[in-house]
mmCIF file of C-alpha atoms in Angstrom:
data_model
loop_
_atom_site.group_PDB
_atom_site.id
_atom_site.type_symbol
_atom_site.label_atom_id
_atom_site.label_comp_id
_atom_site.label_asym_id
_atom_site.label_seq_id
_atom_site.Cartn_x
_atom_site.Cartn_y
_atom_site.Cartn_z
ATOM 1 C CA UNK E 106 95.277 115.108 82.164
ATOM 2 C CA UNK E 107 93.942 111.475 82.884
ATOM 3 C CA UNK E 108 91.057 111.237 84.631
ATOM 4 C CA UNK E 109 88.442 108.710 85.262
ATOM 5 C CA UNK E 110 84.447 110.292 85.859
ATOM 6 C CA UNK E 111 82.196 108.036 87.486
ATOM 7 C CA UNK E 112 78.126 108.292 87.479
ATOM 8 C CA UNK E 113 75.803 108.655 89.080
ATOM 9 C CA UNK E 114 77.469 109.772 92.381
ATOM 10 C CA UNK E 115 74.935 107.906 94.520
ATOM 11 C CA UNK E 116 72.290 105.396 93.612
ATOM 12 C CA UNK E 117 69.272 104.245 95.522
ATOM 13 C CA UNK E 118 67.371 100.753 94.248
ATOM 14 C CA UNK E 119 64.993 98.210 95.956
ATOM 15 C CA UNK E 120 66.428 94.537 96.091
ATOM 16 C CA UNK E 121 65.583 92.583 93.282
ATOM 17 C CA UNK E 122 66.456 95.289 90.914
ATOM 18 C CA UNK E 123 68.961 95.915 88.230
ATOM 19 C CA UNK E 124 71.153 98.467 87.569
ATOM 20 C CA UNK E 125 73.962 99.578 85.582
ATOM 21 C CA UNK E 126 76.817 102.211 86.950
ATOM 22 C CA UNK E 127 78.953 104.318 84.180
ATOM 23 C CA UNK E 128 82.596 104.731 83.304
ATOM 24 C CA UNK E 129 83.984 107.381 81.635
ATOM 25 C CA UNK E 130 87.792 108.009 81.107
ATOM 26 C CA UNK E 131 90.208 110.081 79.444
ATOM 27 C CA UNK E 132 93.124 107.954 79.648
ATOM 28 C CA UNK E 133 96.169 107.708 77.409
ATOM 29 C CA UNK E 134 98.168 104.818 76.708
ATOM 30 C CA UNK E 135 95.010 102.544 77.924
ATOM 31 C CA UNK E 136 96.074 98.989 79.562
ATOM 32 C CA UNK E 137 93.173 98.210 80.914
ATOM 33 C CA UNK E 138 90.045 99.108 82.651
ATOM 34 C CA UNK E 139 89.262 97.565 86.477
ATOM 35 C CA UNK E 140 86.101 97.824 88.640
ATOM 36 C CA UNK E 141 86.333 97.111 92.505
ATOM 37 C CA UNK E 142 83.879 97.070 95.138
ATOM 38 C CA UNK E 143 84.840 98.846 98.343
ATOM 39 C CA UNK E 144 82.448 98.008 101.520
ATOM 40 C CA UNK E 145 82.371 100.958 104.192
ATOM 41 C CA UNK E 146 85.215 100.560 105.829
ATOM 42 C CA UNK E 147 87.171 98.072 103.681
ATOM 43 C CA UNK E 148 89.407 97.947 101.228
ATOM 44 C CA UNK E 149 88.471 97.614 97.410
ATOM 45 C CA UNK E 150 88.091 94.375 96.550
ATOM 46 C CA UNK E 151 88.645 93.734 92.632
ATOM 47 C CA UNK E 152 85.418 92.670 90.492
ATOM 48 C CA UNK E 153 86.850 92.757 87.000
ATOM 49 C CA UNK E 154 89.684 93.357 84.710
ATOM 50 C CA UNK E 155 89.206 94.685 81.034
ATOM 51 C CA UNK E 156 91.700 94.779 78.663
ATOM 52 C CA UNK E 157 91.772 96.314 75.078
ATOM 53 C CA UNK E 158 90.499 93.716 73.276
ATOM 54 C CA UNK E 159 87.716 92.780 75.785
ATOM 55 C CA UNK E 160 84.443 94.050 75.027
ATOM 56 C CA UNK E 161 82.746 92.493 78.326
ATOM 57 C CA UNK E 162 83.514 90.610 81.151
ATOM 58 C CA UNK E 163 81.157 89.107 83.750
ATOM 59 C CA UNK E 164 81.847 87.737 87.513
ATOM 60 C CA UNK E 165 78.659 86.029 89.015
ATOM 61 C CA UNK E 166 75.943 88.894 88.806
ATOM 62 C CA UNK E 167 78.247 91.608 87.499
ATOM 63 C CA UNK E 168 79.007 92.171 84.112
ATOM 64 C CA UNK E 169 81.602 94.834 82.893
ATOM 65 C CA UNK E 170 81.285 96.533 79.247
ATOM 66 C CA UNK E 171 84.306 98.087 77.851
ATOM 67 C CA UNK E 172 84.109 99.966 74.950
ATOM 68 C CA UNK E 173 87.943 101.442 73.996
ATOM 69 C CA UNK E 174 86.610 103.850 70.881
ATOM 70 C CA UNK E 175 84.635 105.983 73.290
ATOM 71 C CA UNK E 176 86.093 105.194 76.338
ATOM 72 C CA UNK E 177 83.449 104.098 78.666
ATOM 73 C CA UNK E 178 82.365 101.424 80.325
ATOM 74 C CA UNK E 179 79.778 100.443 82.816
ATOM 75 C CA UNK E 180 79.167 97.741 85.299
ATOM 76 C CA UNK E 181 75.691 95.884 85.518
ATOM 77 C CA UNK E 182 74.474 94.444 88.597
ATOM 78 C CA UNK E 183 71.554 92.052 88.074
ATOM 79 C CA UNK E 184 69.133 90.903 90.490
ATOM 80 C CA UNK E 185 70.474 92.998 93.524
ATOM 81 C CA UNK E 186 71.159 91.883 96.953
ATOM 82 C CA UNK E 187 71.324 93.907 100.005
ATOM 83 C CA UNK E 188 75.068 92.878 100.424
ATOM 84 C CA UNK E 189 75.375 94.796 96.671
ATOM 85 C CA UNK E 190 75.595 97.813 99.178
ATOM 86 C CA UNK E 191 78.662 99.468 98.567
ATOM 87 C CA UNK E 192 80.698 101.780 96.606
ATOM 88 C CA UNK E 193 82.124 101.185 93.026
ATOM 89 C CA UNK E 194 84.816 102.018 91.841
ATOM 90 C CA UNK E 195 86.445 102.548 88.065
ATOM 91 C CA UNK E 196 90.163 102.045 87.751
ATOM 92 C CA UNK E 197 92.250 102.616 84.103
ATOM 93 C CA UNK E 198 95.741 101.491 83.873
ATOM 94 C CA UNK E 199 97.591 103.126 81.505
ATOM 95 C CA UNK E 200 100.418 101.122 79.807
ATOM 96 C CA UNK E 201 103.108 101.879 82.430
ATOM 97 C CA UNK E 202 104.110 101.702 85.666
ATOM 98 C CA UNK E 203 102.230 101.959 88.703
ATOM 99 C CA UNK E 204 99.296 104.702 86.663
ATOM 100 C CA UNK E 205 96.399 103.724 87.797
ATOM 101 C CA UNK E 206 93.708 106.262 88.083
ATOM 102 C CA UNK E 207 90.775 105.773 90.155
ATOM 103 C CA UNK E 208 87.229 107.130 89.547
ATOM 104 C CA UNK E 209 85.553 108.959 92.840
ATOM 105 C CA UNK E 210 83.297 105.994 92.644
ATOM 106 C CA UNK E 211 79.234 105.700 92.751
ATOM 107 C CA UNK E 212 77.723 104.376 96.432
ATOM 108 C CA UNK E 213 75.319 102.046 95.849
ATOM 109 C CA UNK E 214 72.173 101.892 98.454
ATOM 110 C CA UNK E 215 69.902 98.082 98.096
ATOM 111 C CA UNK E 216 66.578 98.865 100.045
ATOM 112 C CA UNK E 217 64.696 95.801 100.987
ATOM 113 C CA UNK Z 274 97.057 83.437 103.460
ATOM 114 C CA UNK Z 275 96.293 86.533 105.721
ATOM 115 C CA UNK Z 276 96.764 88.463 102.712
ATOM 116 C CA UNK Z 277 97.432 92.552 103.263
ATOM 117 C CA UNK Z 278 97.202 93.155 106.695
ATOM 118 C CA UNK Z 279 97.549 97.018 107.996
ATOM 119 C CA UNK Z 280 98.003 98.238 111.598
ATOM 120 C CA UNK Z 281 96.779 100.348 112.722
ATOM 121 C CA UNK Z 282 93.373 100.646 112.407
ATOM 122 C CA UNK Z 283 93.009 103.835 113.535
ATOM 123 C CA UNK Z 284 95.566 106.681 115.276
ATOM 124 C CA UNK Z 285 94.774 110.257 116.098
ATOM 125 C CA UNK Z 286 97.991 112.294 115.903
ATOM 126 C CA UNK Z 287 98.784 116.141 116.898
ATOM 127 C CA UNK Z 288 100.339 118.190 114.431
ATOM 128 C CA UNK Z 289 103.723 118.058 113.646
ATOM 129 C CA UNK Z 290 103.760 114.391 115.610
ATOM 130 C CA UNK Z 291 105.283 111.495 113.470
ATOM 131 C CA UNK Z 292 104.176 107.643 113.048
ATOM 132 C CA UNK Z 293 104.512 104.654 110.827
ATOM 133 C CA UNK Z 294 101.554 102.899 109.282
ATOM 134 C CA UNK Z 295 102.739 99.260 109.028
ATOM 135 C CA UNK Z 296 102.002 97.038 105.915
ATOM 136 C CA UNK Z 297 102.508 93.577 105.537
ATOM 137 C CA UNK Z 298 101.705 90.806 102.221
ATOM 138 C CA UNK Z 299 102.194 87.067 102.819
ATOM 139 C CA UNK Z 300 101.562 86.495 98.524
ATOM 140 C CA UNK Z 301 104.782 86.868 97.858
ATOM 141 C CA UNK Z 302 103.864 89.963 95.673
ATOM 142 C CA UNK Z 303 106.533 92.477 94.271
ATOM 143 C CA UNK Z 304 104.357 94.980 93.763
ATOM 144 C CA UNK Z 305 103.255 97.232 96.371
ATOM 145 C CA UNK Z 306 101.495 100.511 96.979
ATOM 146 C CA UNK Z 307 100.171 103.410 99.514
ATOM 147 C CA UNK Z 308 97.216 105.165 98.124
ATOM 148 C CA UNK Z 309 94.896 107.667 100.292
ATOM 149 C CA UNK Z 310 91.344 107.911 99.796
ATOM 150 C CA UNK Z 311 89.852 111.762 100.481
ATOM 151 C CA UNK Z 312 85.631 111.959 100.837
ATOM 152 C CA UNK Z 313 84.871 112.285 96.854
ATOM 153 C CA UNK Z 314 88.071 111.659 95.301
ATOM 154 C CA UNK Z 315 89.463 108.297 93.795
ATOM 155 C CA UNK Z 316 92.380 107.104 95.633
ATOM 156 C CA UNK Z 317 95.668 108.378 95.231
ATOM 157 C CA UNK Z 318 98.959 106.924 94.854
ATOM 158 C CA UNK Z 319 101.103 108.585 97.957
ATOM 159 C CA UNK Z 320 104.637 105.959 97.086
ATOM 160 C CA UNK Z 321 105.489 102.817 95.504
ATOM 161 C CA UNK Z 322 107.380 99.616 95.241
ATOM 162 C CA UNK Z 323 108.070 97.220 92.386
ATOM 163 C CA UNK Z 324 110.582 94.828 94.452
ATOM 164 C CA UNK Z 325 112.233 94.909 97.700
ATOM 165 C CA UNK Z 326 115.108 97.990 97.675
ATOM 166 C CA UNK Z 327 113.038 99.479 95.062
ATOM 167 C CA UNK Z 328 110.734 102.454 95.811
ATOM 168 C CA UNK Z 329 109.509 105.362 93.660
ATOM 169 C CA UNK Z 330 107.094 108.565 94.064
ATOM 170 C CA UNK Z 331 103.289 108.256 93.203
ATOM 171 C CA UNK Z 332 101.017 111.198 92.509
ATOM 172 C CA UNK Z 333 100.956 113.028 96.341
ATOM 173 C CA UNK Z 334 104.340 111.957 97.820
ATOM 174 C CA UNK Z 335 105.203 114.957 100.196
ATOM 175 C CA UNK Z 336 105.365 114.361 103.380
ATOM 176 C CA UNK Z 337 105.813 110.801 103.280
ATOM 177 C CA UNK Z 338 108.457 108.531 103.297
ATOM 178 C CA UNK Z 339 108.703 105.018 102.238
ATOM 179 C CA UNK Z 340 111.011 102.100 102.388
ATOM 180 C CA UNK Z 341 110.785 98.185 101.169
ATOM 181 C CA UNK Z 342 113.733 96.217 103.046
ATOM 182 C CA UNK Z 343 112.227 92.903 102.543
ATOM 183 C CA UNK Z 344 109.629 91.559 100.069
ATOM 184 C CA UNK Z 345 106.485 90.988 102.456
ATOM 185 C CA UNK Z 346 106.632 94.873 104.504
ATOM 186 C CA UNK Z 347 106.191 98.323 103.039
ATOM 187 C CA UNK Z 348 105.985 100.901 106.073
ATOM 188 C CA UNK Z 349 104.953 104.500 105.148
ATOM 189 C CA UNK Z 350 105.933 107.229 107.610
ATOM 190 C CA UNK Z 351 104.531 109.969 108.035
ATOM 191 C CA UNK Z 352 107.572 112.691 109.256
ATOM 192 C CA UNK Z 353 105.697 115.595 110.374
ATOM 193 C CA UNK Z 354 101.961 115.217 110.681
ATOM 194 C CA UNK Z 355 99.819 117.716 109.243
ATOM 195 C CA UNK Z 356 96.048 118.423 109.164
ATOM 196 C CA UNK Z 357 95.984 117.201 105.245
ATOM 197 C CA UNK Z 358 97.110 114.327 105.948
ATOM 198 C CA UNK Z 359 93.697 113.574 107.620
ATOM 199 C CA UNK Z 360 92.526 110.171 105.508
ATOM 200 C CA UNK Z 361 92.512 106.394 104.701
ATOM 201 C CA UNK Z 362 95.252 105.276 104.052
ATOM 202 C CA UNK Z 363 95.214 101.945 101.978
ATOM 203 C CA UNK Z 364 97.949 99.672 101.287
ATOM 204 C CA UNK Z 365 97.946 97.555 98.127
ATOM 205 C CA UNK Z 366 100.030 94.857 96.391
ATOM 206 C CA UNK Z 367 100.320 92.863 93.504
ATOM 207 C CA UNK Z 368 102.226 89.954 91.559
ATOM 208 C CA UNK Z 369 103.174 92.838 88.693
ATOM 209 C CA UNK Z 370 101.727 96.185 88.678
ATOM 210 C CA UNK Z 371 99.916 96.370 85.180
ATOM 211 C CA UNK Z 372 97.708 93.554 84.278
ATOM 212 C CA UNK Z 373 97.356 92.087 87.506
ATOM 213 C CA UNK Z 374 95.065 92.078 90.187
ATOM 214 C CA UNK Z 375 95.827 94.601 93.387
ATOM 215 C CA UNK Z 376 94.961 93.395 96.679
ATOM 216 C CA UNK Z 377 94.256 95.843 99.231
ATOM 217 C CA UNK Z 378 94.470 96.423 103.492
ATOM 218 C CA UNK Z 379 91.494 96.844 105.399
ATOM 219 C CA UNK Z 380 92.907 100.584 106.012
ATOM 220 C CA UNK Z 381 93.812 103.283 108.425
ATOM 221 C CA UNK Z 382 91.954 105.739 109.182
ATOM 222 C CA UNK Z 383 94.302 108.744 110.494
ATOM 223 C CA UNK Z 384 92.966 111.889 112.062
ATOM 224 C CA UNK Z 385 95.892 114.608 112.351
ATOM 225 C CA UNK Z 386 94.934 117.269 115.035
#
């Protein structure tokens, strides 16, 4: 069955801080791998977009690691703000269709 | 560009009460999606779209109908409201539905009764 496992569940870290947020997936075809942001009460909002042949990706202070032979990834957020605040989620794609599967996500508290 | 846009916001139904959660993209997408989001689950795909006329079952379609007359709408209706379908409801849509990115509503939050 494909499913996407996301940890930790929760995270708590002071501002300023780093952190990085795991993937793992058991999906089959693979197209590619996504992570969104979702504020409470919002929709996701997409951060990145792996595909096979991308080993990381980066957008501003987030970087996204993909590696396809063991099927995880992780996102690390650098230099945390309390906007950061949220929950992420981890999205595969398998090669058709509409198939996305969505991790339960890991909520994210910045402390000032 | 207004983008997704989702009414309502919120709506408390009765059981066995029916309603239609609008959704509306000005992108031009063909793509489009209703997904529900359940307290520790990843969202699920209720119905989809790839072009207007076209419309196809997701993972957890009972209960729910669907229909994509023009390009920028994608109603959902719910026929008979039930308890379990207590959740956010999300809308989505996208250029294609693989490698692009989805843009997503703000939500509804539905409370059955």
């Amino acid at each position: 069955k494909n499913q996407v496992e996301q940890s930790p569940q929760s995270l708590i870290i002071l501002e300023g801080k780093n952190c990085t947020l795991q993937c793992n997936y058991t999906v089959s075809p693979f197209s590619n791998l996504r992570w969104y942001k979702q504020d409470t009460g919002r929709g996701p909002v997409s951060l990145t977009i792996m595909t096979f042949s991308e080993n990381t990706k980066s957008n501003g202070r987030y970087t996204a690691t993909l590696d396809a032979d063991t099927k995880q990834s992780s996102l690390h957020i650098t230099a945390s703000q309390l906007s950061d605040s949220a929950s992420y989620i981890c999205v595969v794609s398998a090669d058709y269709g509409q198939n996305f599967v969505f991790g339960p996500g890991t909520r994210l508290s910045v402390l000032p | 560009n207004a983008g997704v846009t989702q009414t309502p916001k919120f709506q408390v139904l009765k059981t066995g009460q029916s309603m239609t959660l609008q959704c509306a993209q000005d992108m031009n997408h063909e793509y489009m999606s209703w997904y529900r989001q359940d307290p520790g689950m990843g969202l699920r795909l209720i119905h989809y779209s790839v072009g207007a006329g076209i419309t196809d079952q997701g993972e957890v379609p009972n209960g729910y109908n669907v229909s994509r007359s023009t390009t920028e709408d994608f109603p959902l209706r719910l026929l008979s409201a039930a308890p379990s379908q207590t959740s956010v409801y999300f809308c989505a849509s996208s250029p294609q539905g693989d490698s692009y990115e989805q843009y997503f509503g703000p939500g509804t939050r539905l409370t059955v009764t």
